[in-house]
mmCIF file of C-alpha atoms in Angstrom:
data_model
loop_
_atom_site.group_PDB
_atom_site.id
_atom_site.type_symbol
_atom_site.label_atom_id
_atom_site.label_comp_id
_atom_site.label_asym_id
_atom_site.label_seq_id
_atom_site.Cartn_x
_atom_site.Cartn_y
_atom_site.Cartn_z
ATOM 1 C CA MET N 27 126.800 118.535 94.916
ATOM 2 C CA SER N 28 128.863 116.058 92.912
ATOM 3 C CA GLU N 29 128.029 112.389 92.673
ATOM 4 C CA THR N 30 130.963 111.477 94.883
ATOM 5 C CA GLY N 31 130.073 114.279 97.288
ATOM 6 C CA ALA N 32 126.510 113.026 97.631
ATOM 7 C CA THR N 33 127.783 109.501 98.211
ATOM 8 C CA ALA N 34 130.379 110.524 100.785
ATOM 9 C CA ILE N 35 128.030 112.772 102.744
ATOM 10 C CA LEU N 36 124.740 110.925 102.711
ATOM 11 C CA LYS N 37 125.360 107.226 102.133
ATOM 12 C CA GLU N 38 124.728 106.560 105.841
ATOM 13 C CA GLU N 39 121.517 108.592 105.781
ATOM 14 C CA VAL N 40 119.657 106.959 102.871
ATOM 15 C CA ASP N 41 117.769 103.694 102.429
ATOM 16 C CA ILE N 42 116.626 102.575 98.976
ATOM 17 C CA VAL N 43 113.339 100.655 99.261
ATOM 18 C CA ILE N 44 112.348 98.280 96.443
ATOM 19 C CA PRO N 45 109.158 96.184 96.293
ATOM 20 C CA THR N 46 109.455 93.146 94.038
ATOM 21 C CA ILE N 47 108.218 89.705 93.045
ATOM 22 C CA ARG N 48 111.186 88.835 90.830
ATOM 23 C CA ASN N 49 114.955 88.568 90.668
ATOM 24 C CA LEU N 50 116.608 91.976 90.790
ATOM 25 C CA GLU N 51 118.845 91.953 87.731
ATOM 26 C CA PHE N 52 117.732 95.550 87.133
ATOM 27 C CA LEU N 53 120.110 96.593 89.936
ATOM 28 C CA GLU N 54 123.045 95.918 87.613
ATOM 29 C CA LYS N 55 121.968 98.957 85.586
ATOM 30 C CA TRP N 56 121.945 101.054 88.767
ATOM 31 C CA ARG N 57 125.160 99.662 90.290
ATOM 32 C CA ALA N 58 127.238 102.817 89.785
ATOM 33 C CA PHE N 59 124.628 104.874 91.639
ATOM 34 C CA PHE N 60 123.143 102.442 94.186
ATOM 35 C CA GLU N 61 126.039 100.246 95.296
ATOM 36 C CA PRO N 62 127.257 102.641 98.037
ATOM 37 C CA TYR N 63 123.807 102.682 99.634
ATOM 38 C CA HIS N 64 121.806 100.316 101.804
ATOM 39 C CA LEU N 65 118.809 98.597 100.180
ATOM 40 C CA ILE N 66 115.618 97.354 101.813
ATOM 41 C CA ILE N 67 113.921 94.849 99.506
ATOM 42 C CA VAL N 68 110.310 93.955 100.252
ATOM 43 C CA GLN N 69 109.373 90.694 98.551
ATOM 44 C CA ASP N 70 105.697 90.472 97.672
ATOM 45 C CA GLY N 71 103.778 87.303 96.876
ATOM 46 C CA ASP N 72 104.963 83.776 97.669
ATOM 47 C CA PRO N 73 107.490 83.972 100.537
ATOM 48 C CA SER N 74 108.968 80.592 99.610
ATOM 49 C CA LYS N 75 110.224 81.947 96.304
ATOM 50 C CA VAL N 76 113.923 82.807 96.362
ATOM 51 C CA ILE N 77 114.679 86.296 95.065
ATOM 52 C CA LYS N 78 118.166 86.682 93.616
ATOM 53 C CA VAL N 79 120.043 89.921 94.239
ATOM 54 C CA PRO N 80 123.258 90.714 92.350
ATOM 55 C CA GLU N 81 126.450 90.427 94.387
ATOM 56 C CA GLY N 82 128.030 93.496 95.899
ATOM 57 C CA PHE N 83 124.917 95.236 97.197
ATOM 58 C CA ASP N 84 124.326 95.917 100.887
ATOM 59 C CA TYR N 85 120.752 94.832 101.448
ATOM 60 C CA GLU N 86 118.109 93.358 103.710
ATOM 61 C CA LEU N 87 115.320 91.282 102.155
ATOM 62 C CA TYR N 88 111.954 90.860 103.860
ATOM 63 C CA ASN N 89 109.108 88.591 102.753
ATOM 64 C CA ARG N 90 105.573 88.061 104.051
ATOM 65 C CA ASN N 91 106.765 85.707 106.759
ATOM 66 C CA ASP N 92 109.061 88.436 108.062
ATOM 67 C CA ILE N 93 106.225 90.975 107.970
ATOM 68 C CA ASN N 94 103.982 88.633 109.979
ATOM 69 C CA ARG N 95 106.776 87.859 112.459
ATOM 70 C CA ILE N 96 107.805 91.466 113.030
ATOM 71 C CA LEU N 97 104.384 93.101 113.086
ATOM 72 C CA GLY N 98 102.340 90.238 114.547
ATOM 73 C CA PRO N 99 98.659 91.227 114.786
ATOM 74 C CA LYS N 100 99.420 94.542 113.066
ATOM 75 C CA ALA N 101 100.692 92.809 109.901
ATOM 76 C CA HIS N 102 97.301 93.202 108.216
ATOM 77 C CA CYS N 103 98.058 96.883 107.610
ATOM 78 C CA ILE N 104 100.684 95.879 105.002
ATOM 79 C CA SER N 105 99.129 95.080 101.632
ATOM 80 C CA PHE N 106 99.696 91.701 99.952
ATOM 81 C CA LYS N 107 100.159 91.178 96.208
ATOM 82 C CA ASP N 108 100.486 94.904 95.580
ATOM 83 C CA SER N 109 103.458 97.271 95.424
ATOM 84 C CA ALA N 110 101.937 99.026 98.456
ATOM 85 C CA CYS N 111 103.970 96.497 100.455
ATOM 86 C CA ARG N 112 106.908 98.878 99.968
ATOM 87 C CA CYS N 113 105.808 100.907 102.977
ATOM 88 C CA PHE N 114 106.963 98.050 105.224
ATOM 89 C CA GLY N 115 110.460 99.183 104.274
ATOM 90 C CA PHE N 116 109.573 102.704 105.344
ATOM 91 C CA LEU N 117 108.561 101.321 108.741
ATOM 92 C CA LEU N 118 111.804 99.447 109.317
ATOM 93 C CA SER N 119 114.254 102.032 108.018
ATOM 94 C CA LYS N 120 116.219 104.041 110.529
ATOM 95 C CA LYS N 121 117.614 106.462 107.963
ATOM 96 C CA LYS N 122 116.667 110.105 107.438
ATOM 97 C CA TYR N 123 115.912 109.767 103.719
ATOM 98 C CA ILE N 124 114.069 107.128 101.695
ATOM 99 C CA PHE N 125 114.290 106.630 97.932
ATOM 100 C CA THR N 126 111.821 104.098 96.550
ATOM 101 C CA ILE N 127 111.901 102.764 93.003
ATOM 102 C CA ASP N 128 110.167 99.994 91.049
ATOM 103 C CA ASP N 129 112.049 97.084 89.510
ATOM 104 C CA ASP N 130 111.004 97.988 85.959
ATOM 105 C CA CYS N 131 112.702 101.381 86.168
ATOM 106 C CA PHE N 132 116.140 101.924 84.687
ATOM 107 C CA VAL N 133 118.700 104.704 84.336
ATOM 108 C CA ALA N 134 117.500 107.426 81.965
ATOM 109 C CA LYS N 135 119.674 109.778 79.935
ATOM 110 C CA ASP N 136 119.365 113.532 79.681
ATOM 111 C CA PRO N 137 119.232 115.236 76.245
ATOM 112 C CA SER N 138 123.051 115.383 76.139
ATOM 113 C CA GLY N 139 123.245 111.608 76.526
ATOM 114 C CA LYS N 140 124.520 111.677 80.105
ATOM 115 C CA GLU N 141 123.150 109.064 82.475
ATOM 116 C CA ILE N 142 120.945 110.587 85.175
ATOM 117 C CA ASN N 143 121.803 109.869 88.787
ATOM 118 C CA ALA N 144 118.217 109.930 90.032
ATOM 119 C CA LEU N 145 119.110 109.510 93.685
ATOM 120 C CA GLU N 146 121.540 112.416 93.631
ATOM 121 C CA GLN N 147 118.908 114.727 92.114
ATOM 122 C CA HIS N 148 116.319 113.636 94.671
ATOM 123 C CA LEU N 149 118.761 114.460 97.455
ATOM 124 C CA LYS N 150 119.416 117.879 95.941
ATOM 125 C CA ASN N 151 115.662 118.466 95.924
ATOM 126 C CA LEU N 152 115.280 117.331 99.527
ATOM 127 C CA LEU N 153 118.277 119.235 100.855
ATOM 128 C CA THR N 154 117.113 122.583 99.482
ATOM 129 C CA PRO N 155 113.988 124.464 100.608
ATOM 130 C CA SER N 156 110.595 124.447 98.935
ATOM 131 C CA THR N 157 108.472 127.502 98.164
ATOM 132 C CA PRO N 158 104.805 126.438 98.543
ATOM 133 C CA PHE N 159 103.361 129.846 99.451
ATOM 134 C CA PHE N 160 104.278 131.834 96.327
ATOM 135 C CA PHE N 161 105.071 130.462 92.875
ATOM 136 C CA ASN N 162 108.437 131.292 91.324
ATOM 137 C CA THR N 163 108.148 131.518 87.533
ATOM 138 C CA LEU N 164 111.720 130.269 87.094
ATOM 139 C CA TYR N 165 110.660 127.208 89.097
ATOM 140 C CA ASP N 166 113.030 126.004 91.837
ATOM 141 C CA PRO N 167 115.087 129.086 92.802
ATOM 142 C CA PHE N 168 117.575 126.921 94.689
ATOM 143 C CA ARG N 169 118.838 125.130 91.572
ATOM 144 C CA GLU N 170 122.140 126.250 90.115
ATOM 145 C CA GLY N 171 121.791 129.024 87.544
ATOM 146 C CA THR N 172 118.457 130.391 88.730
ATOM 147 C CA ASP N 173 117.000 132.514 91.520
ATOM 148 C CA PHE N 174 113.867 134.258 92.718
ATOM 149 C CA VAL N 175 112.383 136.523 90.065
ATOM 150 C CA ARG N 176 111.510 140.203 90.424
ATOM 151 C CA GLY N 177 108.378 140.630 92.509
ATOM 152 C CA TYR N 178 108.958 137.565 94.683
ATOM 153 C CA PRO N 179 108.417 138.589 98.327
ATOM 154 C CA PHE N 180 111.667 138.702 100.257
ATOM 155 C CA SER N 181 109.846 137.530 103.377
ATOM 156 C CA LEU N 182 109.147 134.191 101.678
ATOM 157 C CA ARG N 183 112.547 133.583 100.082
ATOM 158 C CA GLU N 184 113.872 131.498 102.948
ATOM 159 C CA GLY N 185 111.422 128.765 101.950
ATOM 160 C CA VAL N 186 110.379 125.781 104.055
ATOM 161 C CA PRO N 187 111.851 122.291 104.580
ATOM 162 C CA THR N 188 111.214 119.859 101.738
ATOM 163 C CA ALA N 189 109.335 116.730 102.766
ATOM 164 C CA ALA N 190 109.154 114.875 99.444
ATOM 165 C CA SER N 191 110.673 114.802 95.968
ATOM 166 C CA HIS N 192 108.509 113.319 93.203
ATOM 167 C CA GLY N 193 110.383 112.252 90.076
ATOM 168 C CA LEU N 194 109.093 111.541 86.565
ATOM 169 C CA TRP N 195 109.553 108.959 83.817
ATOM 170 C CA LEU N 196 110.723 108.737 80.242
ATOM 171 C CA ASN N 197 109.364 106.077 77.884
ATOM 172 C CA VAL N 198 106.231 104.498 79.444
ATOM 173 C CA PRO N 199 104.162 107.202 81.187
ATOM 174 C CA ASP N 200 102.211 106.529 84.359
ATOM 175 C CA TYR N 201 98.738 106.409 82.808
ATOM 176 C CA ASP N 202 95.525 104.937 84.162
ATOM 177 C CA ALA N 203 93.891 102.005 82.368
ATOM 178 C CA PRO N 204 91.402 103.997 80.225
ATOM 179 C CA THR N 205 94.198 106.238 78.936
ATOM 180 C CA GLN N 206 96.398 103.199 78.299
ATOM 181 C CA LEU N 207 93.605 101.635 76.260
ATOM 182 C CA VAL N 208 93.115 104.640 73.995
ATOM 183 C CA LYS N 209 96.844 105.450 73.721
ATOM 184 C CA PRO N 210 98.541 102.041 73.840
ATOM 185 C CA LEU N 211 101.649 103.137 71.949
ATOM 186 C CA GLU N 212 102.153 106.557 73.504
ATOM 187 C CA ARG N 213 105.594 107.108 75.034
ATOM 188 C CA ASN N 214 106.959 110.098 76.890
ATOM 189 C CA THR N 215 110.016 111.514 75.108
ATOM 190 C CA ARG N 216 109.785 115.015 76.591
ATOM 191 C CA TYR N 217 112.593 115.815 79.005
ATOM 192 C CA VAL N 218 111.649 118.972 80.888
ATOM 193 C CA ASP N 219 114.617 120.340 82.799
ATOM 194 C CA ALA N 220 112.634 121.692 85.732
ATOM 195 C CA VAL N 221 111.923 121.171 89.403
ATOM 196 C CA MET N 222 109.037 123.008 91.018
ATOM 197 C CA THR N 223 107.300 123.204 94.366
ATOM 198 C CA ILE N 224 103.674 122.112 94.301
ATOM 199 C CA PRO N 225 101.746 125.065 95.777
ATOM 200 C CA LYS N 226 100.075 124.836 99.166
ATOM 201 C CA GLY N 227 96.469 123.717 98.805
ATOM 202 C CA THR N 228 97.122 121.908 95.530
ATOM 203 C CA LEU N 229 96.862 118.120 95.340
ATOM 204 C CA PHE N 230 98.730 116.001 92.787
ATOM 205 C CA PRO N 231 98.829 112.370 91.602
ATOM 206 C CA MET N 232 101.881 110.916 93.329
ATOM 207 C CA CYS N 233 103.578 107.997 91.598
ATOM 208 C CA GLY N 234 105.588 105.719 93.896
ATOM 209 C CA MET N 235 107.976 104.322 91.312
ATOM 210 C CA ASN N 236 110.488 107.230 91.493
ATOM 211 C CA LEU N 237 109.988 108.935 94.831
ATOM 212 C CA ALA N 238 112.109 110.202 97.704
ATOM 213 C CA PHE N 239 111.175 111.738 101.020
ATOM 214 C CA ASN N 240 112.489 112.914 104.355
ATOM 215 C CA ARG N 241 111.432 110.118 106.668
ATOM 216 C CA GLU N 242 111.907 112.222 109.797
ATOM 217 C CA LEU N 243 109.601 114.966 108.536
ATOM 218 C CA ILE N 244 106.821 113.049 106.799
ATOM 219 C CA GLY N 245 107.498 109.286 107.057
ATOM 220 C CA PRO N 246 104.414 108.402 109.132
ATOM 221 C CA ALA N 247 102.170 109.921 106.438
ATOM 222 C CA MET N 248 103.698 107.720 103.715
ATOM 223 C CA TYR N 249 101.323 104.821 104.232
ATOM 224 C CA PHE N 250 100.329 103.244 100.921
ATOM 225 C CA GLY N 251 96.987 102.021 102.214
ATOM 226 C CA LEU N 252 95.168 98.713 101.856
ATOM 227 C CA MET N 253 95.449 97.399 98.307
ATOM 228 C CA GLY N 254 95.818 94.132 96.428
ATOM 229 C CA GLU N 255 94.585 90.736 97.538
ATOM 230 C CA GLY N 256 91.331 90.831 99.494
ATOM 231 C CA GLN N 257 90.721 94.528 98.773
ATOM 232 C CA PRO N 258 88.291 96.114 96.294
ATOM 233 C CA ILE N 259 90.892 98.452 94.805
ATOM 234 C CA GLY N 260 94.446 98.507 93.495
ATOM 235 C CA ARG N 261 96.892 100.928 91.853
ATOM 236 C CA TYR N 262 95.756 103.728 94.157
ATOM 237 C CA ASP N 263 98.294 103.006 96.886
ATOM 238 C CA ASP N 264 100.666 105.806 95.928
ATOM 239 C CA MET N 265 97.761 108.137 95.113
ATOM 240 C CA TRP N 266 96.327 107.669 98.607
ATOM 241 C CA ALA N 267 99.724 108.202 100.210
ATOM 242 C CA GLY N 268 100.292 111.308 98.102
ATOM 243 C CA TRP N 269 96.978 112.921 98.995
ATOM 244 C CA CYS N 270 97.459 112.226 102.703
ATOM 245 C CA MET N 271 101.084 113.339 102.633
ATOM 246 C CA LYS N 272 100.286 116.563 100.791
ATOM 247 C CA VAL N 273 97.515 117.794 103.104
ATOM 248 C CA ILE N 274 99.679 116.948 106.125
ATOM 249 C CA SER N 275 102.721 118.674 104.597
ATOM 250 C CA ASP N 276 100.583 121.741 103.925
ATOM 251 C CA HIS N 277 99.375 121.741 107.524
ATOM 252 C CA LEU N 278 102.884 121.332 108.962
ATOM 253 C CA GLY N 279 104.386 124.006 106.722
ATOM 254 C CA LEU N 280 106.473 121.600 104.629
ATOM 255 C CA GLY N 281 107.076 121.536 100.881
ATOM 256 C CA VAL N 282 106.759 118.956 98.106
ATOM 257 C CA LYS N 283 108.711 119.145 94.834
ATOM 258 C CA THR N 284 108.053 117.490 91.469
ATOM 259 C CA GLY N 285 109.964 117.295 88.184
ATOM 260 C CA LEU N 286 113.538 116.045 87.946
ATOM 261 C CA PRO N 287 114.855 113.401 88.204
ATOM 262 C CA TYR N 288 113.702 111.218 85.333
ATOM 263 C CA ILE N 289 114.018 107.445 85.244
ATOM 264 C CA TRP N 290 113.401 105.137 82.251
ATOM 265 C CA HIS N 291 110.152 103.222 82.818
ATOM 266 C CA SER N 292 110.664 100.132 80.718
ATOM 267 C CA LYS N 293 107.321 98.410 80.333
ATOM 268 C CA ALA N 294 103.618 99.146 80.317
ATOM 269 C CA SER N 295 101.446 96.991 82.561
ATOM 270 C CA ASN N 296 98.386 95.241 81.146
ATOM 271 C CA PRO N 297 95.589 97.822 80.775
ATOM 272 C CA PHE N 298 92.821 95.228 81.178
ATOM 273 C CA VAL N 299 94.321 93.956 84.436
ATOM 274 C CA ASN N 300 94.814 97.558 85.513
ATOM 275 C CA LEU N 301 91.200 98.451 84.737
ATOM 276 C CA LYS N 302 89.981 95.644 86.970
ATOM 277 C CA LYS N 303 92.141 97.003 89.795
ATOM 278 C CA GLU N 304 91.351 100.673 89.204
ATOM 279 C CA TYR N 305 87.704 100.885 88.283
ATOM 280 C CA LYS N 306 86.386 101.553 91.785
ATOM 281 C CA GLY N 307 89.165 104.054 92.381
ATOM 282 C CA ILE N 308 88.329 105.919 89.182
ATOM 283 C CA TYR N 309 84.758 106.199 90.449
ATOM 284 C CA TRP N 310 85.620 106.914 94.079
ATOM 285 C CA GLN N 311 88.259 109.552 93.381
ATOM 286 C CA GLU N 312 85.539 111.986 92.318
ATOM 287 C CA GLU N 313 84.557 112.020 95.996
ATOM 288 C CA LEU N 314 88.035 111.484 97.427
ATOM 289 C CA ILE N 315 89.517 114.608 95.856
ATOM 290 C CA PRO N 316 86.860 117.003 97.248
ATOM 291 C CA PHE N 317 87.348 115.318 100.620
ATOM 292 C CA PHE N 318 91.097 115.960 100.639
ATOM 293 C CA GLN N 319 90.591 119.472 99.317
ATOM 294 C CA SER N 320 88.367 120.219 102.302
ATOM 295 C CA VAL N 321 90.489 118.541 105.004
ATOM 296 C CA SER N 322 91.280 120.841 107.919
ATOM 297 C CA LEU N 323 93.612 119.663 110.664
ATOM 298 C CA PRO N 324 93.530 121.269 114.114
ATOM 299 C CA LYS N 325 96.519 123.249 115.358
ATOM 300 C CA GLU N 326 97.048 120.617 118.068
ATOM 301 C CA CYS N 327 98.266 118.275 115.320
ATOM 302 C CA THR N 328 101.949 119.201 115.403
ATOM 303 C CA THR N 329 103.515 115.958 114.136
ATOM 304 C CA ALA N 330 102.921 113.752 111.127
ATOM 305 C CA GLN N 331 101.693 110.989 113.459
ATOM 306 C CA LYS N 332 99.085 113.203 115.134
ATOM 307 C CA CYS N 333 97.975 114.539 111.762
ATOM 308 C CA TYR N 334 97.591 111.045 110.358
ATOM 309 C CA VAL N 335 95.482 109.787 113.263
ATOM 310 C CA GLU N 336 93.249 112.856 112.950
ATOM 311 C CA LEU N 337 93.000 112.283 109.201
ATOM 312 C CA SER N 338 91.903 108.689 109.832
ATOM 313 C CA LYS N 339 88.982 110.003 111.927
ATOM 314 C CA GLN N 340 87.902 112.275 109.084
ATOM 315 C CA VAL N 341 88.226 109.402 106.585
ATOM 316 C CA ARG N 342 85.864 107.337 108.733
ATOM 317 C CA ALA N 343 83.405 110.184 109.274
ATOM 318 C CA LYS N 344 83.220 111.423 105.683
ATOM 319 C CA LEU N 345 84.307 108.577 103.410
ATOM 320 C CA GLY N 346 82.805 105.685 105.368
ATOM 321 C CA LYS N 347 79.476 106.456 103.728
ATOM 322 C CA VAL N 348 81.063 106.129 100.263
ATOM 323 C CA ASP N 349 82.001 102.503 100.913
ATOM 324 C CA GLU N 350 82.637 100.251 103.909
ATOM 325 C CA TYR N 351 86.200 99.855 102.604
ATOM 326 C CA PHE N 352 87.047 103.309 103.940
ATOM 327 C CA ASN N 353 86.060 102.340 107.469
ATOM 328 C CA LYS N 354 88.486 99.441 107.226
ATOM 329 C CA LEU N 355 91.114 101.743 105.741
ATOM 330 C CA ALA N 356 90.623 104.229 108.594
ATOM 331 C CA ASP N 357 91.274 101.402 111.074
ATOM 332 C CA THR N 358 94.462 100.353 109.325
ATOM 333 C CA MET N 359 95.665 103.960 109.162
ATOM 334 C CA VAL N 360 95.628 103.912 112.982
ATOM 335 C CA THR N 361 97.258 100.450 113.038
ATOM 336 C CA TRP N 362 99.999 101.803 110.756
ATOM 337 C CA ILE N 363 100.771 104.618 113.193
ATOM 338 C CA GLU N 364 100.789 102.171 116.105
ATOM 339 C CA ALA N 365 103.249 99.995 114.183
ATOM 340 C CA TRP N 366 105.354 103.047 113.312
ATOM 341 C CA GLU N 367 105.607 104.087 116.948
ATOM 342 C CA GLU N 368 106.341 100.533 118.069
ATOM 343 C CA LEU N 369 109.168 100.083 115.558
ATOM 344 C CA ASN N 370 110.498 103.604 115.978
ATOM 345 C CA PRO N 371 110.743 104.131 119.743
ATOM 346 C CA SER N 372 112.986 106.728 121.327
ATOM 347 C CA GLY N 373 115.275 103.956 122.577
ATOM 348 C CA PRO N 374 117.410 101.465 120.575
ATOM 349 C CA PRO N 375 115.742 99.506 117.741
ATOM 350 C CA LYS N 376 114.156 96.148 118.510
ATOM 351 C CA SER N 377 116.492 93.209 117.901
ATOM 352 C CA ASP N 378 113.744 90.998 116.413
ATOM 353 C CA ALA N 379 113.263 93.326 113.432
ATOM 354 C CA LEU N 380 115.851 91.450 111.399
ATOM 355 C CA PRO N 381 114.959 89.586 108.207
ATOM 356 C CA ASN N 382 115.715 85.975 107.480
ATOM 357 C CA GLY N 383 117.245 87.102 104.182
ATOM 358 C CA SER N 384 119.716 89.671 105.515
ATOM 359 C CA ALA N 385 122.891 90.117 103.512
ATOM 360 C CA LYS N 386 125.817 92.412 104.106
#
């Protein structure tokens, strides 16, 4: 699929969702790749602040006032002062595919010096099957120049639909605060030319700064939780979404890929600030991971929505005793699904779901 081919075929089927608190000059670096697409910008923090977007982009911009107006009493399920607010864009999108990226991420180059079209690679990943039931030692057999190796069962070569594509980062790696503190100058310079399916039953740490997914297949499971202001935890929004999404994808027979594409992550966040946000998560995850590893969803759960509501019940039953926060999170998981179903009815979209900052 060429760059122009991807643009011509899928530009009406993709939304790019960007959470931000600042002017979006970084879009200039992405103009060649993003300009044909529609952007949903979710402004965090002070809604009275004016966010500047470079001319020429097709975008909608939503701030906290818009979130409160559109969701009403359900608005509390969208985090404040945390990049988890991005999932509001997932709610409002009507496109099949979502690509979400942070505003400190820029175009990376491959070892030959060619700029990487991250969105195009994500779409390639999403448009080709995954192989979660049997590992292929040449990685993604659907990439050009490779195939299934000898001994790979023919009955499994058709693969399954791909729900999510998780990209990586050159320069500043996505480390937790303790690792940042002991390796403050470490930078990732390793470009690994590989895409692989994460096996069924295997969890992974999902980073939301370079991520794409099929909204129709798995969108309702991409809730980034309750983080930021008023919450006891931060920087686990994408982790929570990834763990929920992966167990639901496994249950529904969907695949998740990781590897290419790379973006250039430009700056490291403050490790001391991060530690304050993360410390409960670092402690809690030792119980969260066994919980997700043991999750079993009943066969009656045949959609991502049904799976997510069932998962919320198990969160309450098994994690509520870890901390009261998880009871509140279980409630908002249900609120999120209610909001999803309200904003994504079978009929035409609601006319009031339009931002004050729309631009065409």
